[in-house]
Amino acid sequence: MSDVVPPEVRPKPAVPANHNAAGGSTLLGYIGIDTIIEQMRKKTMKTGFDFNIMVVGNSGLGKSTLVNTLFKSQVSRRSAGWARDEKIPKTVEVKAVSHVLEEGGVKMKLTVIDTPGFGDQINNDNCWEPISKYINEQYEKFLKEEVNITRKKRIPDTRVHCCLYFISPTGHSLRQLDVEFMKRLSHSVNIIPVIAKADTMTIEERQEFKQRVRKELEMGGIEFYPQKEFDEDMEDKNDNDKIREAMPFAVVGSDKEYQVNGKRVLGRKTQWGIVEVENPNHCEFAQLRDFLIRSHLQDLKEVTHNIHYESYRAKRLNENGGLHPISCNDTQESNL
Amino acid sequence: KSVKKGFDFTLMVAGESGLGKSTLVNSLFLTDLYKDRKLLNAEERIMQTVEITKHTVDIEEKGVKLKLTIVDTPGFGDAVNNTECWKSVADYIDQQFEQYFRDESGLNRKNIQDNRVHCCLYFISPFGHGLRPLDVEFMKALHEKVNIVPVLAKADTLTPSEVKKKKMKIREEIEQYGIKIYQFPDCDSDEDEDFKQQDSELKESIPFAVIGSNTVVEAKGKRVRGRLYPWGIVEVENSAHCDFVKLRNMLVRTHMQDLKDVTRETHYENYRAQCIQSMTRMVVKERNRNKLTRESGTDFPIPAMPRMADNETEKLIREKDEELRRMQEMLQRIQDQMHTQKEAY
């Protein structure tokens, strides 16, 4: 749901049942509750909002490039000064980098959480654990703040709103590690699987691969975002069904521009042609961007807060038989 | 006469699944070896260990027969935990050496079947930032057993500058980790300039950036093997697009014999030397052990055991005995051979 509603779409003012035949005076009947949307818009513009996106996948699948392309700026960890040729870490690390983006007067604090080392070792047993731990730690942080007697006006939200999982474009099927990761984490975070480096596959190969991947996700009981069970009404369900049918999106990322047919486009130049990132005939980047940013950004946050965070909270409350709220001034560790 | 008999060549392909190994093999030899292959999905592959599969195909071109054997390694690198997944590959190679070793020391040596692996194409993923830990471990485990030719798979994912960068990085890392890949023989100083240049180009191209295709597409009015993308057509046999032609020429037209020679002269000899060494050690150990336990010595060491040994143990002892005896005989034969060879000089 976007925060800005153009005036033409504003619902008609409430009209009392017995308005006179001369057309009725709107002044009498109009309450003005629809202006709440404009008020919300103003507030959001003042406070801005947070969005935290995590990227997971083998090294070299173009994670950093894709995130930079999505937000049209150098927001990834790589761009923040980390060397391109950094050695593969022996254990999975979780590294977060934040930037403030501004567009149309709206400020967004975007945090990109990278997971170098995932799936790169010979033995990748349990390589998802540091990631799972990080996600739960953010929930825990939020919970602690919530449970305070004197709470902050606006609790800083570091919870992971979205996890982009990068599938290697083998053309065959999902790898074991993909299934293991998504099975274990789809219940604590919104997972959006994407097929990386889609320029490896012809259109036919891509369709076949997507079909096989979707079947495997279904067989593994993996509920990726948007999850079927959270569709609120028929409209939601229809929109989301269409998206689910098209997922996982096969994407290509790039930070270089080339001249194609007189226009400057983001793309990759090879000996046999230029792959245009935003051309829907070439890859599904535009679809992913529209889905992620232009239609479901707020929903991702809401599902994280109302569903994933709530289930974490419920589990914690049941564990300790109740939480003891503490005041900000209390220096000793809480009973959590 | 050799042309009549035909040649044989065993090529192994190794690397993670989905890197285009089967497609490349089919493109190289214009075959359709994997027609009935069933691709397993992730669930099915959980229980799978690394297999070794063999496909043999007879190719004939201009009267020359080639019996080509392709050894594939499905399952390599696909699990979550891939520790030692190269072991079954190394064991297979050793087994072929062992079989040849036995045949060579046998009585009927006219028709020995040479199943030794002459060349291993190792597929490096184009998605990484160079070699990954698994690549390094595999190549180090096998570089002294087989000729390793590294190839950069699915090269149509990469722009020309990315290809160059990756090749350099991979070559650096190969040197850094001390991996001994197959070295092209230096050309003689009396070869012409053209040949020398081709040769140095070949050496500069390692790892070969390859693209394979099972389909024929139309490009510029011609029908070629290629891949059709919305943004253009990749032609497999176009040198400007990839190193496929270089690899094929090297493998089939110019270096096939050298690959076999190096296998025979270096890798096999290594194996043989190691084998003889360990056999000698074993026999000497046994002999020494038995000298202490028997009153009267004989040439055949038969370990003395207390009478109370049960049938199983006796059977095992007898089997071990037989083996030792066989190895001793083989050792003796080899020594005689070396003796006669020496005398021949």
mmCIF file of N, CA, C and O in Angstrom, chain A residues 59-61 78 87-88 120-125 168-170 172-177 179 183 197 199-203 205 216 219 268-269 271-275 281-282, chain B residues 16-18 39-43 45-46 77-83 127-129 133-134 137 154 156-160 162 176 227-234 240-241:
data_model
loop_
_atom_site.group_PDB
_atom_site.id
_atom_site.type_symbol
_atom_site.label_atom_id
_atom_site.label_comp_id
_atom_site.label_asym_id
_atom_site.label_seq_id
_atom_site.Cartn_x
_atom_site.Cartn_y
_atom_site.Cartn_z
ATOM 1 N N SER A 59 29.352 -16.579 -3.326
ATOM 2 C CA SER A 59 30.046 -15.380 -3.783
ATOM 3 C C SER A 59 30.119 -15.384 -5.300
ATOM 4 O O SER A 59 30.216 -16.434 -5.929
ATOM 5 N N GLY A 60 30.073 -14.199 -5.860
ATOM 6 C CA GLY A 60 30.173 -14.098 -7.303
ATOM 7 C C GLY A 60 28.847 -14.155 -8.033
ATOM 8 O O GLY A 60 28.813 -14.122 -9.255
ATOM 9 N N LEU A 61 27.729 -14.236 -7.310
ATOM 10 C CA LEU A 61 26.440 -14.304 -7.999
ATOM 11 C C LEU A 61 25.847 -12.928 -8.279
ATOM 12 O O LEU A 61 24.714 -12.821 -8.714
ATOM 13 N N ARG A 78 30.383 -3.781 -0.799
ATOM 14 C CA ARG A 78 31.537 -3.700 -1.688
ATOM 15 C C ARG A 78 31.847 -2.243 -2.006
ATOM 16 O O ARG A 78 32.981 -1.836 -2.125
ATOM 17 N N LYS A 87 39.449 -12.093 0.424
ATOM 18 C CA LYS A 87 39.453 -13.551 0.493
ATOM 19 C C LYS A 87 38.121 -14.056 1.053
ATOM 20 O O LYS A 87 37.494 -13.398 1.861
ATOM 21 N N ILE A 88 37.758 -15.247 0.645
ATOM 22 C CA ILE A 88 36.527 -15.844 1.160
ATOM 23 C C ILE A 88 36.723 -16.142 2.649
ATOM 24 O O ILE A 88 37.659 -16.844 3.009
ATOM 25 N N ASP A 120 30.426 -21.083 0.369
ATOM 26 C CA ASP A 120 31.661 -21.082 -0.399
ATOM 27 C C ASP A 120 32.673 -22.118 0.045
ATOM 28 O O ASP A 120 33.648 -22.356 -0.649
ATOM 29 N N GLN A 121 32.469 -22.714 1.219
ATOM 30 C CA GLN A 121 33.454 -23.670 1.711
ATOM 31 C C GLN A 121 33.213 -25.044 1.125
ATOM 32 O O GLN A 121 32.213 -25.290 0.466
ATOM 33 N N ILE A 122 34.133 -25.939 1.409
ATOM 34 C CA ILE A 122 33.958 -27.316 0.962
ATOM 35 C C ILE A 122 32.876 -27.968 1.812
ATOM 36 O O ILE A 122 32.008 -28.683 1.332
ATOM 37 N N ASN A 123 32.946 -27.675 3.133
ATOM 38 C CA ASN A 123 31.926 -28.203 4.019
ATOM 39 C C ASN A 123 31.036 -27.064 4.473
ATOM 40 O O ASN A 123 31.451 -26.217 5.244
ATOM 41 N N ASN A 124 29.816 -27.037 3.981
ATOM 42 C CA ASN A 124 28.923 -25.928 4.297
ATOM 43 C C ASN A 124 27.854 -26.280 5.318
ATOM 44 O O ASN A 124 26.818 -25.620 5.397
ATOM 45 N N ASP A 125 28.108 -27.357 6.082
ATOM 46 C CA ASP A 125 27.127 -27.735 7.103
ATOM 47 C C ASP A 125 26.848 -26.560 8.023
ATOM 48 O O ASP A 125 27.761 -25.903 8.496
ATOM 49 N N SER A 168 21.769 -20.040 -7.946
ATOM 50 C CA SER A 168 22.739 -20.135 -9.029
ATOM 51 C C SER A 168 22.077 -20.667 -10.295
ATOM 52 O O SER A 168 21.360 -21.664 -10.244
ATOM 53 N N PRO A 169 22.302 -20.035 -11.438
ATOM 54 C CA PRO A 169 21.585 -20.424 -12.660
ATOM 55 C C PRO A 169 22.176 -21.664 -13.324
ATOM 56 O O PRO A 169 22.683 -21.600 -14.446
ATOM 57 N N THR A 170 22.098 -22.792 -12.666
ATOM 58 C CA THR A 170 22.681 -23.995 -13.237
ATOM 59 C C THR A 170 21.865 -24.509 -14.401
ATOM 60 O O THR A 170 22.367 -25.193 -15.264
ATOM 61 N N HIS A 172 19.664 -26.700 -13.996
ATOM 62 C CA HIS A 172 19.162 -28.017 -13.615
ATOM 63 C C HIS A 172 18.044 -27.879 -12.588
ATOM 64 O O HIS A 172 16.888 -28.035 -12.896
ATOM 65 N N SER A 173 18.426 -27.578 -11.346
ATOM 66 C CA SER A 173 17.416 -27.467 -10.287
ATOM 67 C C SER A 173 18.054 -26.771 -9.099
ATOM 68 O O SER A 173 19.201 -26.347 -9.174
ATOM 69 N N LEU A 174 17.324 -26.691 -8.004
ATOM 70 C CA LEU A 174 17.894 -26.095 -6.797
ATOM 71 C C LEU A 174 19.001 -26.983 -6.263
ATOM 72 O O LEU A 174 19.009 -28.183 -6.487
ATOM 73 N N ARG A 175 19.946 -26.364 -5.551
ATOM 74 C CA ARG A 175 20.972 -27.180 -4.938
ATOM 75 C C ARG A 175 20.538 -27.509 -3.519
ATOM 76 O O ARG A 175 19.696 -26.813 -2.960
ATOM 77 N N GLN A 176 21.162 -28.527 -2.975
ATOM 78 C CA GLN A 176 20.767 -28.951 -1.633
ATOM 79 C C GLN A 176 20.845 -27.816 -0.638
ATOM 80 O O GLN A 176 19.979 -27.662 0.213
ATOM 81 N N LEU A 177 21.911 -27.029 -0.749
ATOM 82 C CA LEU A 177 22.099 -25.943 0.202
ATOM 83 C C LEU A 177 20.952 -24.938 0.104
ATOM 84 O O LEU A 177 20.484 -24.408 1.105
ATOM 85 N N VAL A 179 17.837 -25.516 -0.706
ATOM 86 C CA VAL A 179 16.658 -26.061 -0.049
ATOM 87 C C VAL A 179 16.813 -25.992 1.468
ATOM 88 O O VAL A 179 15.903 -25.567 2.182
ATOM 89 N N LYS A 183 14.297 -23.719 3.691
ATOM 90 C CA LYS A 183 13.409 -24.458 4.595
ATOM 91 C C LYS A 183 13.521 -23.899 5.997
ATOM 92 O O LYS A 183 12.521 -23.674 6.677
ATOM 93 N N LYS A 197 22.280 -13.804 -12.273
ATOM 94 C CA LYS A 197 22.996 -13.884 -13.549
ATOM 95 C C LYS A 197 22.162 -14.569 -14.630
ATOM 96 O O LYS A 197 22.596 -15.523 -15.267
ATOM 97 N N ASP A 199 21.538 -13.901 -17.473
ATOM 98 C CA ASP A 199 21.985 -13.863 -18.868
ATOM 99 C C ASP A 199 22.758 -15.112 -19.254
ATOM 100 O O ASP A 199 23.279 -15.217 -20.359
ATOM 101 N N THR A 200 22.818 -16.076 -18.326
ATOM 102 C CA THR A 200 23.419 -17.376 -18.630
ATOM 103 C C THR A 200 22.459 -18.256 -19.405
ATOM 104 O O THR A 200 22.864 -19.203 -20.060
ATOM 105 N N MET A 201 21.165 -17.945 -19.277
ATOM 106 C CA MET A 201 20.182 -18.876 -19.846
ATOM 107 C C MET A 201 19.394 -18.251 -20.979
ATOM 108 O O MET A 201 19.081 -17.061 -20.947
ATOM 109 N N THR A 202 19.048 -19.083 -21.965
ATOM 110 C CA THR A 202 18.143 -18.608 -23.007
ATOM 111 C C THR A 202 16.738 -18.564 -22.404
ATOM 112 O O THR A 202 16.497 -19.108 -21.337
ATOM 113 N N ILE A 203 15.827 -17.926 -23.107
ATOM 114 C CA ILE A 203 14.473 -17.754 -22.565
ATOM 115 C C ILE A 203 13.834 -19.106 -22.269
ATOM 116 O O ILE A 203 13.222 -19.317 -21.229
ATOM 117 N N GLU A 205 15.348 -21.990 -21.650
ATOM 118 C CA GLU A 205 16.011 -22.628 -20.507
ATOM 119 C C GLU A 205 15.514 -21.997 -19.210
ATOM 120 O O GLU A 205 15.301 -22.680 -18.211
ATOM 121 N N GLU A 216 10.151 -27.609 -6.915
ATOM 122 C CA GLU A 216 10.971 -28.042 -5.790
ATOM 123 C C GLU A 216 10.657 -27.252 -4.540
ATOM 124 O O GLU A 216 10.652 -27.793 -3.433
ATOM 125 N N MET A 219 7.496 -28.727 -3.229
ATOM 126 C CA MET A 219 7.722 -30.041 -2.618
ATOM 127 C C MET A 219 8.407 -29.920 -1.273
ATOM 128 O O MET A 219 8.162 -30.702 -0.374
ATOM 129 N N ARG A 268 24.953 -4.974 -19.879
ATOM 130 C CA ARG A 268 26.212 -5.701 -19.960
ATOM 131 C C ARG A 268 26.544 -5.885 -21.433
ATOM 132 O O ARG A 268 25.723 -6.399 -22.197
ATOM 133 N N LYS A 269 27.766 -5.486 -21.807
ATOM 134 C CA LYS A 269 28.124 -5.544 -23.222
ATOM 135 C C LYS A 269 28.976 -6.767 -23.499
ATOM 136 O O LYS A 269 30.055 -6.940 -22.932
ATOM 137 N N GLN A 271 30.259 -9.723 -26.759
ATOM 138 C CA GLN A 271 30.637 -9.735 -28.166
ATOM 139 C C GLN A 271 29.439 -9.905 -29.088
ATOM 140 O O GLN A 271 29.524 -9.664 -30.274
ATOM 141 N N TRP A 272 28.356 -10.392 -28.546
ATOM 142 C CA TRP A 272 27.235 -10.693 -29.423
ATOM 143 C C TRP A 272 26.026 -9.811 -29.136
ATOM 144 O O TRP A 272 24.961 -10.018 -29.683
ATOM 145 N N GLY A 273 26.162 -8.840 -28.256
ATOM 146 C CA GLY A 273 25.022 -7.958 -28.023
ATOM 147 C C GLY A 273 25.081 -7.336 -26.643
ATOM 148 O O GLY A 273 25.953 -7.624 -25.847
ATOM 149 N N ILE A 274 24.117 -6.464 -26.381
ATOM 150 C CA ILE A 274 24.071 -5.816 -25.070
ATOM 151 C C ILE A 274 22.846 -6.308 -24.318
ATOM 152 O O ILE A 274 21.715 -6.213 -24.814
ATOM 153 N N VAL A 275 23.084 -6.813 -23.111
ATOM 154 C CA VAL A 275 21.984 -7.269 -22.276
ATOM 155 C C VAL A 275 21.441 -6.054 -21.535
ATOM 156 O O VAL A 275 22.177 -5.408 -20.797
ATOM 157 N N ASN A 281 12.098 -7.831 -21.974
ATOM 158 C CA ASN A 281 12.325 -8.951 -22.876
ATOM 159 C C ASN A 281 13.656 -9.632 -22.605
ATOM 160 O O ASN A 281 13.906 -10.732 -23.081
ATOM 161 N N HIS A 282 14.524 -8.950 -21.883
ATOM 162 C CA HIS A 282 15.836 -9.526 -21.633
ATOM 163 C C HIS A 282 15.887 -10.238 -20.292
ATOM 164 O O HIS A 282 16.402 -11.338 -20.184
ATOM 165 N N GLU B 16 31.158 -29.183 -10.705
ATOM 166 C CA GLU B 16 29.788 -29.157 -10.175
ATOM 167 C C GLU B 16 28.775 -29.378 -11.265
ATOM 168 O O GLU B 16 29.038 -29.075 -12.431
ATOM 169 N N SER B 17 27.585 -29.835 -10.865
ATOM 170 C CA SER B 17 26.569 -30.027 -11.898
ATOM 171 C C SER B 17 26.017 -28.668 -12.306
ATOM 172 O O SER B 17 25.999 -27.711 -11.541
ATOM 173 N N GLY B 18 25.575 -28.600 -13.548
ATOM 174 C CA GLY B 18 25.015 -27.358 -14.058
ATOM 175 C C GLY B 18 26.045 -26.447 -14.703
ATOM 176 O O GLY B 18 25.751 -25.308 -15.021
ATOM 177 N N LEU B 39 17.556 -35.780 -14.942
ATOM 178 C CA LEU B 39 18.131 -34.853 -13.980
ATOM 179 C C LEU B 39 17.448 -35.028 -12.635
ATOM 180 O O LEU B 39 16.232 -34.947 -12.540
ATOM 181 N N LEU B 40 18.249 -35.231 -11.601
ATOM 182 C CA LEU B 40 17.656 -35.386 -10.274
ATOM 183 C C LEU B 40 17.355 -34.026 -9.677
ATOM 184 O O LEU B 40 18.047 -33.066 -9.948
ATOM 185 N N ASN B 41 16.318 -33.970 -8.847
ATOM 186 C CA ASN B 41 16.082 -32.709 -8.165
ATOM 187 C C ASN B 41 16.789 -32.721 -6.812
ATOM 188 O O ASN B 41 17.370 -33.715 -6.415
ATOM 189 N N ALA B 42 16.721 -31.591 -6.100
ATOM 190 C CA ALA B 42 17.516 -31.424 -4.884
ATOM 191 C C ALA B 42 17.216 -32.496 -3.846
ATOM 192 O O ALA B 42 18.108 -33.021 -3.203
ATOM 193 N N GLU B 43 15.925 -32.851 -3.681
ATOM 194 C CA GLU B 43 15.573 -33.844 -2.674
ATOM 195 C C GLU B 43 16.214 -35.189 -2.997
ATOM 196 O O GLU B 43 16.752 -35.861 -2.145
ATOM 197 N N ARG B 45 18.774 -35.788 -4.601
ATOM 198 C CA ARG B 45 20.223 -35.859 -4.622
ATOM 199 C C ARG B 45 20.829 -35.937 -3.233
ATOM 200 O O ARG B 45 22.019 -36.062 -3.087
ATOM 201 N N ILE B 46 19.988 -35.848 -2.179
ATOM 202 C CA ILE B 46 20.553 -35.832 -0.832
ATOM 203 C C ILE B 46 21.330 -37.093 -0.543
ATOM 204 O O ILE B 46 22.400 -37.058 0.026
ATOM 205 N N GLY B 77 30.642 -32.195 -5.821
ATOM 206 C CA GLY B 77 30.455 -30.828 -5.356
ATOM 207 C C GLY B 77 29.031 -30.375 -5.154
ATOM 208 O O GLY B 77 28.781 -29.189 -4.963
ATOM 209 N N ASP B 78 28.082 -31.316 -5.174
ATOM 210 C CA ASP B 78 26.681 -30.901 -5.087
ATOM 211 C C ASP B 78 26.103 -30.922 -3.688
ATOM 212 O O ASP B 78 25.036 -30.384 -3.454
ATOM 213 N N ALA B 79 26.788 -31.599 -2.766
ATOM 214 C CA ALA B 79 26.192 -31.737 -1.441
ATOM 215 C C ALA B 79 26.461 -30.486 -0.609
ATOM 216 O O ALA B 79 27.209 -29.606 -1.020
ATOM 217 N N VAL B 80 25.851 -30.454 0.558
ATOM 218 C CA VAL B 80 26.125 -29.345 1.465
ATOM 219 C C VAL B 80 27.546 -29.512 2.027
ATOM 220 O O VAL B 80 28.326 -28.580 2.102
ATOM 221 N N ASN B 81 27.873 -30.761 2.357
ATOM 222 C CA ASN B 81 29.210 -31.052 2.857
ATOM 223 C C ASN B 81 29.964 -31.870 1.823
ATOM 224 O O ASN B 81 29.664 -33.037 1.599
ATOM 225 N N ASN B 82 30.944 -31.255 1.184
ATOM 226 C CA ASN B 82 31.635 -31.927 0.094
ATOM 227 C C ASN B 82 33.026 -32.417 0.468
ATOM 228 O O ASN B 82 33.881 -32.572 -0.398
ATOM 229 N N THR B 83 33.234 -32.643 1.762
ATOM 230 C CA THR B 83 34.565 -33.067 2.185
ATOM 231 C C THR B 83 34.966 -34.336 1.471
ATOM 232 O O THR B 83 34.218 -35.300 1.442
ATOM 233 N N PHE B 127 30.964 -17.996 -12.052
ATOM 234 C CA PHE B 127 30.304 -17.097 -11.123
ATOM 235 C C PHE B 127 31.165 -16.735 -9.941
ATOM 236 O O PHE B 127 30.859 -15.840 -9.197
ATOM 237 N N GLY B 128 32.229 -17.463 -9.719
ATOM 238 C CA GLY B 128 33.042 -17.171 -8.548
ATOM 239 C C GLY B 128 34.018 -16.046 -8.836
ATOM 240 O O GLY B 128 34.044 -15.469 -9.913
ATOM 241 N N HIS B 129 34.842 -15.745 -7.864
ATOM 242 C CA HIS B 129 35.863 -14.714 -8.069
ATOM 243 C C HIS B 129 37.208 -15.391 -8.259
ATOM 244 O O HIS B 129 38.181 -15.043 -7.625
ATOM 245 N N PRO B 133 37.572 -22.969 -2.826
ATOM 246 C CA PRO B 133 38.303 -23.994 -2.067
ATOM 247 C C PRO B 133 38.163 -25.395 -2.650
ATOM 248 O O PRO B 133 39.139 -26.145 -2.704
ATOM 249 N N LEU B 134 36.955 -25.727 -3.123
ATOM 250 C CA LEU B 134 36.757 -27.069 -3.660
ATOM 251 C C LEU B 134 37.603 -27.288 -4.910
ATOM 252 O O LEU B 134 38.191 -28.352 -5.110
ATOM 253 N N GLU B 137 41.247 -27.925 -3.861
ATOM 254 C CA GLU B 137 41.460 -29.247 -3.262
ATOM 255 C C GLU B 137 41.386 -30.347 -4.301
ATOM 256 O O GLU B 137 42.185 -31.284 -4.299
ATOM 257 N N LYS B 154 30.623 -22.018 -19.129
ATOM 258 C CA LYS B 154 29.536 -21.071 -19.411
ATOM 259 C C LYS B 154 30.058 -19.654 -19.616
ATOM 260 O O LYS B 154 29.588 -18.700 -19.002
ATOM 261 N N ASP B 156 29.630 -17.551 -21.722
ATOM 262 C CA ASP B 156 28.779 -16.511 -22.307
ATOM 263 C C ASP B 156 28.120 -15.648 -21.245
ATOM 264 O O ASP B 156 27.396 -14.718 -21.555
ATOM 265 N N THR B 157 28.396 -15.977 -19.979
ATOM 266 C CA THR B 157 27.927 -15.131 -18.877
ATOM 267 C C THR B 157 28.801 -13.901 -18.731
ATOM 268 O O THR B 157 28.427 -12.938 -18.083
ATOM 269 N N LEU B 158 30.006 -13.973 -19.304
ATOM 270 C CA LEU B 158 31.004 -12.951 -19.012
ATOM 271 C C LEU B 158 31.264 -12.017 -20.178
ATOM 272 O O LEU B 158 31.236 -12.424 -21.333
ATOM 273 N N THR B 159 31.541 -10.763 -19.845
ATOM 274 C CA THR B 159 31.967 -9.816 -20.880
ATOM 275 C C THR B 159 33.444 -10.093 -21.164
ATOM 276 O O THR B 159 34.125 -10.723 -20.354
ATOM 277 N N PRO B 160 33.941 -9.608 -22.295
ATOM 278 C CA PRO B 160 35.342 -9.891 -22.649
ATOM 279 C C PRO B 160 36.332 -9.465 -21.559
ATOM 280 O O PRO B 160 37.288 -10.196 -21.275
ATOM 281 N N GLU B 162 35.755 -9.271 -18.367
ATOM 282 C CA GLU B 162 35.607 -10.172 -17.219
ATOM 283 C C GLU B 162 36.339 -11.477 -17.483
ATOM 284 O O GLU B 162 36.968 -12.046 -16.586
ATOM 285 N N GLN B 176 49.935 -19.950 -7.316
ATOM 286 C CA GLN B 176 50.019 -19.704 -5.884
ATOM 287 C C GLN B 176 49.851 -20.986 -5.079
ATOM 288 O O GLN B 176 50.537 -21.219 -4.096
ATOM 289 N N ARG B 227 23.793 -20.458 -29.243
ATOM 290 C CA ARG B 227 22.752 -20.195 -28.258
ATOM 291 C C ARG B 227 22.054 -18.904 -28.644
ATOM 292 O O ARG B 227 22.701 -17.886 -28.873
ATOM 293 N N LEU B 228 20.734 -18.968 -28.662
ATOM 294 C CA LEU B 228 19.948 -17.814 -29.105
ATOM 295 C C LEU B 228 19.424 -17.043 -27.906
ATOM 296 O O LEU B 228 18.621 -17.547 -27.131
ATOM 297 N N TYR B 229 19.901 -15.816 -27.736
ATOM 298 C CA TYR B 229 19.421 -14.945 -26.677
ATOM 299 C C TYR B 229 18.621 -13.801 -27.285
ATOM 300 O O TYR B 229 18.798 -13.505 -28.460
ATOM 301 N N PRO B 230 17.789 -13.129 -26.488
ATOM 302 C CA PRO B 230 17.070 -11.978 -27.045
ATOM 303 C C PRO B 230 18.020 -10.869 -27.493
ATOM 304 O O PRO B 230 17.661 -10.038 -28.311
ATOM 305 N N TRP B 231 19.207 -10.841 -26.927
ATOM 306 C CA TRP B 231 20.112 -9.751 -27.247
ATOM 307 C C TRP B 231 21.190 -10.143 -28.244
ATOM 308 O O TRP B 231 22.064 -9.345 -28.572
ATOM 309 N N GLY B 232 21.154 -11.344 -28.713
ATOM 310 C CA GLY B 232 22.166 -11.736 -29.696
ATOM 311 C C GLY B 232 22.344 -13.240 -29.758
ATOM 312 O O GLY B 232 21.727 -13.993 -29.009
ATOM 313 N N ILE B 233 23.174 -13.665 -30.689
ATOM 314 C CA ILE B 233 23.417 -15.102 -30.859
ATOM 315 C C ILE B 233 24.869 -15.400 -30.546
ATOM 316 O O ILE B 233 25.771 -14.752 -31.094
ATOM 317 N N VAL B 234 25.098 -16.380 -29.666
ATOM 318 C CA VAL B 234 26.456 -16.802 -29.360
ATOM 319 C C VAL B 234 26.812 -17.957 -30.267
ATOM 320 O O VAL B 234 26.085 -18.944 -30.333
ATOM 321 N N ALA B 240 36.013 -15.447 -31.720
ATOM 322 C CA ALA B 240 35.849 -14.166 -31.025
ATOM 323 C C ALA B 240 34.887 -14.305 -29.858
ATOM 324 O O ALA B 240 34.846 -13.470 -28.960
ATOM 325 N N HIS B 241 34.079 -15.382 -29.883
ATOM 326 C CA HIS B 241 33.085 -15.560 -28.829
ATOM 327 C C HIS B 241 33.622 -16.384 -27.675
ATOM 328 O O HIS B 241 33.304 -16.117 -26.527
#
